[in-house]
Coordinates of C-alpha atoms and ligand atoms in Angstrom, one line a residue:
Chain A
M1 CA -42.5 -46.8 17.8
P2 CA -41.3 -43.3 19.0
L3 CA -42.7 -40.4 17.2
S4 CA -39.3 -39.0 16.2
L5 CA -38.4 -42.1 14.3
A6 CA -41.5 -41.8 12.2
L7 CA -40.5 -38.4 10.9
S8 CA -38.1 -37.5 8.2
R9 CA -35.1 -35.3 9.0
R10 CA -36.8 -32.3 7.4
Q11 CA -40.0 -32.9 9.3
R12 CA -38.1 -33.1 12.5
A13 CA -36.4 -29.8 11.9
R14 CA -39.8 -28.2 11.2
V15 CA -41.2 -29.5 14.5
F16 CA -38.2 -28.3 16.4
R17 CA -38.5 -24.8 14.9
G18 CA -42.2 -24.8 15.8
V19 CA -41.3 -25.6 19.4
Q20 CA -38.9 -22.7 19.5
Y21 CA -41.5 -20.3 18.3
A22 CA -44.0 -21.6 20.8
V23 CA -41.5 -21.2 23.7
L24 CA -40.8 -17.6 22.6
L25 CA -44.5 -16.7 22.4
L26 CA -45.2 -18.2 25.8
A27 CA -42.4 -16.2 27.3
I28 CA -43.7 -13.0 25.8
A29 CA -47.2 -13.8 26.9
A30 CA -46.1 -14.6 30.4
F31 CA -44.1 -11.3 30.6
A32 CA -47.0 -9.3 29.3
L33 CA -49.3 -10.8 32.0
V34 CA -46.8 -10.5 34.9
A35 CA -45.4 -7.1 34.1
D36 CA -46.9 -4.1 35.8
W37 CA -47.4 -2.0 32.7
G38 CA -48.5 1.0 34.5
T39 CA -45.4 1.2 36.7
L40 CA -43.1 0.3 33.8
R41 CA -44.5 3.0 31.6
E42 CA -44.2 5.5 34.3
A43 CA -40.6 4.6 35.1
F44 CA -39.4 4.4 31.5
F45 CA -41.6 6.5 29.5
D46 CA -43.2 9.3 31.4
V47 CA -44.4 11.7 28.8
D48 CA -44.3 14.7 31.1
V49 CA -40.7 13.9 32.1
A50 CA -39.7 13.3 28.5
R51 CA -41.2 16.6 27.4
A52 CA -39.3 18.5 30.1
L53 CA -36.0 17.1 28.8
F54 CA -36.4 18.8 25.5
P55 CA -34.9 20.7 23.9
E56 CA -31.8 20.8 26.2
I57 CA -31.1 17.1 25.9
I58 CA -30.5 17.8 22.2
T59 CA -29.1 21.3 22.1
T60 CA -26.8 20.8 25.1
A61 CA -26.3 17.1 25.9
L62 CA -26.3 15.5 22.4
V63 CA -24.3 18.4 21.0
N64 CA -21.7 18.1 23.8
T65 CA -21.5 14.3 23.5
A66 CA -20.7 14.7 19.8
F67 CA -18.3 17.6 20.6
Y68 CA -16.3 15.7 23.2
A69 CA -16.1 12.6 21.0
L70 CA -14.8 14.6 18.1
L71 CA -12.4 16.5 20.3
G72 CA -10.9 13.2 21.6
F73 CA -11.0 11.7 18.1
G74 CA -9.2 14.7 16.5
F75 CA -6.5 14.7 19.1
G76 CA -6.2 10.9 19.1
L77 CA -6.0 10.8 15.3
G78 CA -3.2 13.3 15.2
L79 CA -1.3 11.6 18.0
G80 CA -2.1 8.1 16.6
L81 CA -0.6 9.2 13.2
V82 CA 2.6 10.3 14.9
L83 CA 2.8 7.1 16.9
A84 CA 2.2 5.0 13.8
M85 CA 5.1 6.8 12.1
M86 CA 7.3 6.2 15.1
R87 CA 6.2 2.6 15.2
L88 CA 7.3 2.2 11.6
S89 CA 10.5 4.2 12.0
S90 CA 13.9 2.7 11.2
V91 CA 15.2 4.3 14.4
P92 CA 14.7 1.7 17.1
P93 CA 14.2 4.0 20.1
Y94 CA 11.2 5.6 18.3
R95 CA 9.8 2.2 17.8
W96 CA 10.3 1.3 21.4
L97 CA 8.7 4.5 22.6
A98 CA 5.7 4.0 20.4
I99 CA 5.3 0.3 21.4
A100 CA 5.5 1.2 25.1
Y101 CA 2.9 4.0 24.7
I102 CA 0.5 1.8 22.7
E103 CA 0.8 -1.2 25.1
F104 CA 0.4 1.1 28.2
F105 CA -2.7 3.0 27.1
R106 CA -4.4 0.0 25.5
G107 CA -3.9 -1.9 28.7
I108 CA -5.3 0.5 31.3
P109 CA -8.9 1.5 31.8
A110 CA -9.9 4.8 30.3
L111 CA -11.5 5.6 33.6
L112 CA -8.0 5.8 35.2
V113 CA -6.9 8.3 32.6
F114 CA -9.9 10.4 33.3
I115 CA -9.2 10.4 37.1
S116 CA -5.5 11.1 36.6
L117 CA -6.2 14.1 34.3
G118 CA -9.3 15.3 36.0
F119 CA -8.1 15.1 39.6
G120 CA -4.6 13.8 39.8
V121 CA -2.8 16.3 37.6
P122 CA -4.6 19.4 39.0
L123 CA -3.8 18.2 42.6
A124 CA -0.2 17.1 42.0
F125 CA 0.9 20.0 39.8
E126 CA -1.5 22.6 41.1
V127 CA -2.6 23.5 37.7
A128 CA -6.2 23.8 36.6
L129 CA -6.6 22.3 33.2
D130 CA -9.3 23.7 30.9
M131 CA -12.3 21.3 30.8
N132 CA -12.1 20.8 27.1
V133 CA -8.4 20.1 27.3
T134 CA -9.0 17.5 30.0
V135 CA -11.6 15.8 27.9
M136 CA -9.5 16.0 24.8
L137 CA -6.5 14.5 26.5
S138 CA -8.4 11.9 28.4
L139 CA -10.3 10.5 25.4
G140 CA -7.5 11.1 23.0
L141 CA -4.6 9.6 24.8
V142 CA -6.3 6.2 24.9
G143 CA -7.9 6.6 21.5
A144 CA -4.5 7.4 20.0
A145 CA -3.1 4.0 21.1
Y146 CA -5.8 2.1 19.3
M147 CA -5.7 4.4 16.2
A148 CA -1.9 4.1 16.0
E149 CA -2.2 0.4 15.6
T150 CA -5.0 0.8 13.1
I151 CA -3.0 3.3 11.0
R152 CA 0.2 1.2 11.2
A153 CA -1.7 -1.8 9.9
G154 CA -3.3 0.3 7.2
I155 CA 0.1 1.6 6.0
Q156 CA 1.6 -1.9 6.0
A157 CA -1.4 -3.2 4.0
V158 CA -0.4 -1.0 1.1
P159 CA 1.7 -3.2 -1.1
K160 CA 5.5 -2.7 -1.0
G161 CA 5.5 -2.2 -4.8
Q162 CA 3.6 1.1 -4.3
W163 CA 6.4 2.5 -2.2
E164 CA 9.0 1.2 -4.6
A165 CA 7.3 2.6 -7.6
A166 CA 7.0 6.0 -5.9
R167 CA 10.7 6.0 -4.9
S168 CA 11.7 4.8 -8.3
L169 CA 10.1 8.0 -9.7
G170 CA 12.5 10.0 -7.5
M171 CA 10.0 10.8 -4.7
S172 CA 11.5 11.4 -1.3
P173 CA 10.3 9.1 1.5
G174 CA 8.1 11.9 2.8
R175 CA 6.6 12.6 -0.6
A176 CA 6.0 8.9 -1.3
M177 CA 4.3 8.6 2.1
V178 CA 2.1 11.6 1.6
S179 CA 1.2 11.3 -2.1
I180 CA 1.1 7.5 -2.6
V181 CA 1.0 5.4 0.6
M182 CA -1.2 7.5 2.9
P183 CA -4.1 8.0 0.5
Q184 CA -4.3 4.3 0.0
A185 CA -3.8 3.5 3.7
F186 CA -6.6 6.0 4.5
R187 CA -9.1 4.0 2.5
I188 CA -8.1 0.9 4.3
V189 CA -8.3 2.4 7.8
L190 CA -11.5 4.5 7.3
P191 CA -13.8 1.7 8.5
P192 CA -11.8 0.9 11.7
L193 CA -11.3 4.6 12.4
T194 CA -15.1 5.1 12.2
N195 CA -15.5 2.3 14.7
E196 CA -13.1 4.1 16.9
L197 CA -15.2 7.2 16.7
I198 CA -18.2 5.1 17.8
L199 CA -16.2 3.8 20.8
L200 CA -15.2 7.3 21.7
T201 CA -18.7 8.6 21.5
K202 CA -19.7 6.0 24.1
D203 CA -16.5 6.6 26.2
S204 CA -17.3 10.3 26.3
S205 CA -19.8 9.4 29.0
L206 CA -16.8 9.1 31.3
V207 CA -16.7 12.9 31.2
Y208 CA -19.4 12.5 33.8
L209 CA -16.7 12.0 36.4
L210 CA -15.2 15.4 36.0
G211 CA -17.9 17.4 37.7
L212 CA -19.2 19.6 35.0
S213 CA -21.3 22.7 35.0
L214 CA -24.8 22.5 33.5
G215 CA -23.8 23.8 30.1
Q216 CA -21.0 21.2 29.8
F217 CA -23.3 18.2 30.4
E218 CA -23.2 15.5 27.9
L219 CA -25.8 12.8 27.5
A220 CA -24.9 10.5 30.4
N221 CA -24.5 13.4 32.8
F222 CA -27.7 15.1 31.6
G223 CA -29.6 11.8 32.0
R224 CA -28.2 11.3 35.5
D225 CA -29.1 14.8 36.5
A226 CA -32.7 14.5 35.2
L227 CA -33.0 11.1 36.9
N228 CA -32.4 12.7 40.3
E229 CA -34.8 15.5 39.5
H230 CA -37.7 13.5 38.2
K231 CA -37.1 10.2 40.0
S232 CA -37.8 8.5 36.6
L233 CA -35.8 6.3 34.3
T234 CA -37.2 8.1 31.3
P235 CA -34.2 10.5 30.9
I236 CA -31.8 7.5 30.9
L237 CA -33.9 5.7 28.2
I238 CA -33.9 8.8 26.1
A239 CA -30.2 9.5 26.6
G240 CA -29.6 5.9 25.5
L241 CA -31.7 6.4 22.4
L242 CA -29.8 9.5 21.6
Y243 CA -26.5 7.7 21.7
L244 CA -28.0 5.4 19.1
V245 CA -28.9 8.4 17.0
I246 CA -25.1 8.9 16.7
T247 CA -23.8 5.3 16.8
L248 CA -26.2 3.5 14.5
P249 CA -25.6 5.7 11.4
L250 CA -21.9 5.5 12.0
G251 CA -22.1 1.7 12.3
H252 CA -24.1 1.7 9.0
L253 CA -21.4 3.8 7.5
V254 CA -18.7 1.4 8.6
R255 CA -20.5 -1.5 6.9
R256 CA -20.9 0.5 3.7
L257 CA -17.2 1.5 3.7
E258 CA -16.1 -2.1 4.4
A259 CA -18.3 -3.4 1.6
R260 CA -16.7 -0.8 -0.7
T261 CA -13.2 -1.7 0.3
A262 CA -14.0 -5.4 -0.2
K263 CA -15.3 -4.6 -3.7
A264 CA -12.2 -2.6 -4.7
R265 CA -9.9 -5.5 -3.9
Chain B
M1 CA 35.0 -18.3 -14.6
K2 CA 33.1 -15.3 -15.5
A3 CA 32.6 -13.8 -18.9
G4 CA 31.7 -10.7 -17.0
K5 CA 35.4 -10.2 -16.3
E6 CA 35.8 -9.1 -19.9
P7 CA 32.7 -7.0 -20.2
A8 CA 31.3 -6.4 -23.6
S9 CA 31.9 -2.9 -24.6
P10 CA 28.9 -1.1 -25.9
E11 CA 29.3 -0.1 -29.5
Q12 CA 28.8 3.6 -29.8
A13 CA 27.5 2.9 -33.3
C14 CA 24.7 0.7 -32.3
Q15 CA 22.1 3.3 -31.6
S16 CA 19.8 1.7 -34.1
G17 CA 19.6 -1.3 -31.9
Q18 CA 20.1 -3.5 -35.0
S19 CA 23.7 -3.6 -35.6
G20 CA 24.7 -5.3 -32.3
Q21 CA 26.8 -7.8 -34.0
S22 CA 30.1 -7.4 -32.1
G23 CA 29.3 -7.2 -28.5
Q24 CA 32.8 -8.4 -27.5
S25 CA 34.8 -6.5 -30.0
G26 CA 37.2 -3.6 -29.5
Q27 CA 37.2 -0.6 -27.2
S28 CA 38.1 -2.7 -24.2
G29 CA 40.1 0.2 -22.9
Q30 CA 36.9 1.8 -21.6
A31 CA 35.7 -1.1 -19.7
G32 CA 36.3 -1.2 -16.0
Q33 CA 36.6 2.6 -15.5
A34 CA 33.8 4.0 -13.5
G35 CA 32.2 7.2 -14.6
Q36 CA 33.0 6.9 -18.2
A37 CA 30.9 9.4 -20.0
G38 CA 29.9 6.9 -22.7
Q39 CA 28.4 4.4 -20.3
A40 CA 24.8 4.6 -19.1
I41 CA 25.4 1.9 -16.5
E42 CA 28.7 0.7 -15.1
V43 CA 28.7 -2.1 -12.5
Q44 CA 31.9 -3.2 -10.8
D45 CA 32.5 -6.1 -8.6
L46 CA 28.9 -5.9 -7.3
H47 CA 28.0 -8.1 -4.3
K48 CA 24.7 -8.4 -2.6
A49 CA 23.7 -10.6 0.3
F50 CA 20.5 -10.9 2.1
G51 CA 21.7 -12.0 5.5
D52 CA 23.7 -15.2 4.9
L53 CA 22.3 -15.6 1.4
E54 CA 24.8 -14.3 -1.2
V55 CA 22.7 -13.4 -4.2
L56 CA 25.1 -11.5 -6.3
K57 CA 28.7 -12.7 -6.2
G58 CA 30.7 -10.2 -8.1
I59 CA 29.0 -8.7 -11.1
D60 CA 30.9 -6.6 -13.6
F61 CA 29.2 -5.3 -16.6
S62 CA 28.2 -2.1 -18.4
V63 CA 25.5 -0.7 -20.6
G64 CA 26.4 1.9 -23.2
R65 CA 24.2 4.8 -24.1
G66 CA 21.5 3.7 -26.5
E67 CA 22.2 0.1 -25.9
V68 CA 19.6 -2.5 -25.2
V69 CA 20.8 -5.3 -22.9
C70 CA 18.6 -8.3 -22.0
V71 CA 19.3 -10.3 -18.9
I72 CA 18.2 -13.9 -18.9
G73 CA 18.7 -16.7 -16.4
P74 CA 16.9 -19.2 -14.2
S75 CA 14.7 -18.2 -11.4
G76 CA 16.6 -17.1 -8.3
S77 CA 19.8 -16.3 -10.2
G78 CA 19.7 -12.7 -9.0
K79 CA 18.4 -10.9 -12.1
S80 CA 15.9 -8.7 -10.3
T81 CA 18.4 -8.0 -7.5
L82 CA 20.9 -6.8 -10.1
L83 CA 18.3 -4.5 -11.7
R84 CA 17.2 -3.2 -8.3
C85 CA 20.8 -2.5 -7.3
V86 CA 21.1 -0.1 -10.3
N87 CA 18.5 2.3 -8.9
L88 CA 19.3 1.4 -5.3
L89 CA 16.0 -0.2 -4.5
E90 CA 18.4 -2.7 -3.0
E91 CA 21.5 -1.5 -1.2
P92 CA 24.6 -3.4 -2.6
T93 CA 26.7 -5.1 0.0
S94 CA 29.9 -4.0 -1.9
G95 CA 31.0 -2.9 -5.2
T96 CA 30.1 0.2 -7.2
V97 CA 27.3 1.1 -9.5
T98 CA 27.6 4.2 -11.7
V99 CA 24.7 5.5 -13.7
A100 CA 25.3 8.1 -16.4
G101 CA 28.5 9.3 -14.6
T102 CA 27.0 9.4 -11.1
E103 CA 28.2 6.8 -8.7
V104 CA 24.9 5.8 -7.0
T105 CA 26.7 3.7 -4.4
D106 CA 28.5 6.8 -3.1
P107 CA 26.8 7.3 0.3
D108 CA 26.7 11.1 -0.3
V109 CA 24.8 10.9 -3.5
D110 CA 21.3 12.3 -3.6
I111 CA 19.6 9.1 -4.7
D112 CA 16.2 10.7 -5.4
R113 CA 17.9 13.0 -7.9
V114 CA 19.5 9.9 -9.6
R115 CA 16.3 7.9 -9.7
R116 CA 14.5 10.7 -11.6
R117 CA 16.8 9.8 -14.5
I118 CA 16.1 6.1 -14.3
G119 CA 12.8 4.7 -15.4
M120 CA 11.7 1.5 -13.8
V121 CA 9.0 -0.9 -15.0
F122 CA 7.9 -3.7 -12.6
Q123 CA 6.6 -7.1 -13.2
S124 CA 3.5 -6.3 -11.2
F125 CA 3.0 -2.8 -12.9
N126 CA 2.6 -1.0 -9.5
L127 CA 0.4 1.7 -10.9
F128 CA -1.1 3.9 -8.2
P129 CA -4.6 2.6 -7.8
H130 CA -6.1 5.8 -6.3
L131 CA -5.1 7.9 -9.3
T132 CA -6.3 7.9 -12.9
A133 CA -4.0 6.9 -15.7
L134 CA -3.2 10.6 -16.4
E135 CA -2.6 11.4 -12.8
N136 CA -0.3 8.4 -12.5
L137 CA 1.8 10.1 -15.2
T138 CA 1.6 13.6 -13.8
I139 CA 2.1 13.1 -10.0
A140 CA 5.9 12.6 -10.0
Q141 CA 6.3 15.3 -12.8
R142 CA 4.5 17.8 -10.6
R143 CA 5.8 16.7 -7.1
V144 CA 9.4 15.7 -8.1
L145 CA 10.2 17.7 -11.2
R146 CA 8.0 20.6 -10.1
R147 CA 6.4 20.9 -13.5
G148 CA 3.3 23.0 -13.8
K149 CA 0.0 21.4 -14.4
E150 CA -0.2 22.3 -18.0
E151 CA 3.2 21.0 -18.9
A152 CA 2.7 17.8 -16.9
N153 CA -0.5 17.1 -18.6
R154 CA 1.0 17.8 -22.0
V155 CA 3.9 15.4 -21.4
A156 CA 1.6 12.8 -19.9
R157 CA -0.8 12.9 -22.9
R158 CA 2.1 12.7 -25.3
N159 CA 3.4 9.5 -23.5
L160 CA -0.1 8.0 -23.3
R161 CA -0.4 8.4 -27.0
R162 CA 3.1 6.9 -27.4
V163 CA 1.8 3.7 -25.8
G164 CA -1.5 3.8 -27.6
L165 CA -3.7 4.6 -24.6
S166 CA -4.8 8.2 -25.2
E167 CA -8.5 7.3 -24.7
K168 CA -7.8 5.8 -21.3
E169 CA -6.5 8.9 -19.5
A170 CA -9.5 9.1 -17.2
A171 CA -9.5 5.4 -16.3
Y172 CA -8.3 4.0 -13.0
P173 CA -5.8 1.1 -13.0
A174 CA -8.5 -1.3 -11.9
Q175 CA -10.5 -0.5 -15.1
L176 CA -7.5 -1.5 -17.3
S177 CA -6.3 -4.8 -18.5
G178 CA -2.9 -6.0 -17.4
G179 CA -1.4 -5.1 -20.7
Q180 CA -2.9 -1.7 -20.6
Q181 CA -1.7 -1.2 -17.0
Q182 CA 1.8 -2.1 -18.0
R183 CA 1.8 0.3 -20.9
V184 CA 0.6 3.0 -18.6
A185 CA 3.4 2.1 -16.2
I186 CA 5.9 2.5 -19.1
A187 CA 4.4 5.8 -20.0
R188 CA 4.6 6.9 -16.4
A189 CA 8.3 6.2 -16.4
L190 CA 8.8 7.9 -19.7
S191 CA 7.0 11.0 -18.5
M192 CA 10.1 11.7 -16.3
D193 CA 12.2 11.9 -19.4
P194 CA 14.6 9.2 -18.1
E195 CA 18.0 8.7 -19.6
L196 CA 17.6 4.9 -19.3
M197 CA 14.9 2.4 -18.5
L198 CA 15.0 -0.7 -16.4
F199 CA 12.4 -3.5 -17.0
D200 CA 12.0 -6.4 -14.6
E201 CA 10.1 -9.1 -16.5
P202 CA 7.5 -6.6 -17.7
T203 CA 5.4 -9.3 -19.5
S204 CA 5.6 -12.1 -17.0
A205 CA 2.4 -11.3 -15.2
L206 CA 0.4 -10.9 -18.4
D207 CA -2.0 -13.2 -20.2
P208 CA -0.3 -14.4 -23.4
E209 CA -2.5 -12.4 -25.7
L210 CA -1.6 -9.2 -24.0
V211 CA 2.2 -9.7 -24.1
G212 CA 2.5 -8.5 -27.7
D213 CA 1.2 -4.9 -27.1
V214 CA 3.7 -4.4 -24.3
L215 CA 6.6 -5.8 -26.3
A216 CA 5.6 -3.6 -29.3
V217 CA 5.9 -0.5 -27.1
M218 CA 9.3 -1.6 -25.8
R219 CA 10.5 -2.4 -29.4
S220 CA 9.6 1.1 -30.5
L221 CA 11.4 2.6 -27.5
A222 CA 14.5 0.6 -28.4
R223 CA 14.2 1.9 -32.0
E224 CA 14.1 5.5 -30.7
G225 CA 17.5 4.9 -29.0
M226 CA 16.4 4.5 -25.4
T227 CA 19.0 2.8 -23.2
M228 CA 17.3 -0.3 -21.8
L229 CA 18.2 -3.0 -19.3
V230 CA 15.6 -5.7 -19.6
V231 CA 15.2 -8.8 -17.5
T232 CA 13.0 -11.1 -19.6
H233 CA 12.1 -14.6 -20.6
E234 CA 10.9 -13.5 -24.0
M235 CA 13.7 -15.0 -26.1
S236 CA 12.2 -13.8 -29.4
F237 CA 12.3 -10.2 -28.0
A238 CA 15.8 -10.6 -26.8
R239 CA 16.9 -11.9 -30.1
E240 CA 15.3 -9.3 -32.2
V241 CA 15.8 -6.2 -30.0
A242 CA 18.8 -6.7 -27.8
D243 CA 22.3 -5.5 -28.7
R244 CA 23.6 -7.8 -26.0
V245 CA 22.3 -10.7 -24.0
V246 CA 23.6 -11.4 -20.5
F247 CA 23.1 -14.9 -19.1
M248 CA 23.1 -15.0 -15.3
D249 CA 23.1 -18.1 -13.0
G250 CA 23.9 -18.4 -9.3
G251 CA 24.7 -14.8 -8.8
V252 CA 27.3 -14.5 -11.5
I253 CA 27.3 -13.6 -15.2
V254 CA 28.0 -16.8 -17.0
E255 CA 28.3 -15.4 -20.4
Q256 CA 27.3 -12.4 -22.5
G257 CA 27.4 -11.3 -26.0
T258 CA 25.2 -10.7 -29.1
P259 CA 21.9 -12.5 -29.0
D260 CA 23.0 -14.6 -31.9
R261 CA 26.0 -15.8 -29.9
V262 CA 24.4 -16.3 -26.5
V263 CA 21.0 -17.5 -27.5
G264 CA 22.0 -19.0 -30.9
D265 CA 25.4 -20.5 -30.0
P266 CA 25.9 -20.6 -26.3
Q267 CA 29.4 -21.4 -25.1
H268 CA 28.6 -22.6 -21.6
E269 CA 26.9 -25.8 -20.5
R270 CA 24.7 -23.9 -18.0
T271 CA 23.5 -21.5 -20.7
R272 CA 22.6 -24.4 -23.0
T273 CA 20.7 -26.2 -20.2
F274 CA 18.8 -23.1 -19.4
L275 CA 17.9 -22.3 -23.0
A276 CA 16.9 -25.9 -23.7
R277 CA 14.4 -25.6 -20.9
V278 CA 13.1 -22.2 -22.1
L279 CA 13.1 -22.8 -25.8
D280 CA 11.3 -25.5 -27.8
P281 CA 14.3 -27.7 -28.7
A282 CA 12.8 -28.7 -32.1
A283 CA 12.4 -25.1 -33.2
A284 CA 15.8 -24.1 -31.9
E285 CA 17.4 -26.7 -34.2
V286 CA 16.2 -25.0 -37.3
G287 CA 17.2 -21.6 -35.9
E288 CA 13.7 -20.5 -35.2
V289 CA 13.1 -19.0 -31.8
P290 CA 9.5 -19.5 -30.8
D291 CA 7.7 -16.9 -28.7
V292 CA 7.7 -18.8 -25.5
G293 CA 5.2 -16.5 -23.8
P294 CA 5.4 -15.8 -20.1
H295 CA 7.8 -18.2 -18.5
T296 CA 6.6 -17.8 -15.0
K297 CA 3.3 -16.3 -14.4
R298 CA 3.3 -14.8 -11.0
V299 CA 3.3 -11.4 -9.4
D300 CA 5.8 -10.2 -7.0
R301 CA 4.3 -8.3 -4.1
Ligands
LIG401 N1 14.4 -9.0 0.0 C1 14.9 -10.2 0.0 N2 15.2 -10.8 1.2 C2 15.8 -12.1 1.2 N3 16.1 -12.8 0.1 C3 15.8 -12.2 -1.1 C4 15.2 -10.9 -1.2 N4 15.0 -10.6 -2.5 C5 15.5 -11.7 -3.2 N5 16.0 -12.6 -2.4 C6 16.5 -13.9 -2.8 O1 17.6 -13.6 -3.7 C7 17.6 -14.6 -4.7 C8 17.6 -13.9 -6.0 O2 16.4 -13.3 -6.2 P1 16.0 -12.5 -7.5 O3 14.6 -12.0 -7.3 O4 17.1 -11.5 -7.8 O5 16.0 -13.6 -8.6 P2 15.6 -13.6 -10.1 O6 16.7 -14.0 -10.9 O7 15.0 -12.2 -10.4 O8 14.4 -14.7 -10.1 P3 13.0 -14.7 -10.9 O9 13.3 -15.1 -12.3 O10 12.3 -15.7 -10.1 O11 12.4 -13.4 -10.8 C9 16.4 -15.5 -4.5 O12 16.9 -16.7 -3.8 C10 15.6 -14.8 -3.5 O13 14.9 -15.6 -2.7
LIG402 MG1 13.0 -11.5 -10.7

């Protein structure tokens, strides 16, 4: 009689789980034996290299990353709001324009926008855009397309009765929007907008393309530069961890906000 | 054939809301003329279609100042649509609606200005969930009527007291029962000092035990002489408070008159069928009208 038949279903599940743990432990053990710990440690966590990165990797790179992300986010939010309003307009051409914009910028790689603004526009129009303006536009133009859709969905998620109640009290469309609909939509869109900020934080690494001066380095650029200098992966690892310093708390915030919204329903 | 073609003239004398005995008598000279100073609401040949669906098929009726008119009728007969045409939440397809001398269907009219004078109470309350009860009552006073904070608060507190919810001014709508929310919604409308009030099935979304409080507030409003147009399934309320009852079916007014006539002694078969369904037949025979409670319990969103 085969072994499996002699076991109950629960016993079989326990055996199966045991096997899974055994495989995992074996894999870890094998990796620990095979891996060249000395080289790995040197490549990824060279204490001397790490020490040399500070404090600039914080005071310049991390700060610039956050600054670029916020720059793009601020511009994108403003433009996204306008696009959302156009998208909901009763004037069809406004709707068409907004839809065209949103579909276009959601459909193309952000990289292309960076190249266009960073190199294309200066070459074609012979204008030198300010670095911060270039970053703001590059990150914001794409971000706005996503945020416009988020905001539109948020506005539409506010029950129609709210709008009707506001208008019935004599509020103008603008007043009803600002005092009644927007505050409620804002609560609904806060979690997805925070998510957008996380994405922009990561996308800010594309600034790397623009050929920055030292003081303008953000995390990816800074890491890359230090990698060349020290021939070590340590800067990259630390840059990655510093992204997490921004994105993990924001992600936590998103989950808290979502839980709060779910409770309020 | 429509009873609405000979609209019941509002009696100027019926301010008390009790004497409404002769909804069809006299003063027919006034009916049919838009903008009469005496009329709070004047509706003429009102049509409303949603696409191909014709919902209102020529409505003529009026509500006098201080009059309480209840609109009854089966689901889908166009009651809400009629009410919503009065403050232009729905744009009529044709016909005229005149509110307190202002023709609201005139394309040049400033509708926001007219709406300030018309209180509206919804089946689903529609309180602003991000504002406290007090703020719900003050926001339009401040933003629309441009009242100062002090005055707005004073008016709001007075109206919260009026609906018996003084102690709830700091509560958010989510912290209030349905009945309390609806009373706050009534107080919110009252805070704009409206000349007339529209109610669209104000108790239909409420648990039966909460209906009474809301009706009590409406009753006292009627007693104070407020002009009220009420869509309701509460027959006992209609009988006791209304000066006139309007029965609608299929987008037309089938008959209207005093509650005793329309509810007690309906002339039309369709009215009788409807009432038989809404009222307990046994009780109706002995002239008793039972409180039927919420007829349909659902919330329009
Ligand atoms: N915005 C709209 N678009 C399309 N059809 C509508 C709209 N509003 C109402 N209708 C239709 O118009 C008809 C009348 O609706 P209305 O809400 O006025 O009826 P009612 O008498 O208030 O019914 P109830 O007692 O169920 O509230 C219904 O058939 C409804 O489906
Ligand atoms: Mg209705």
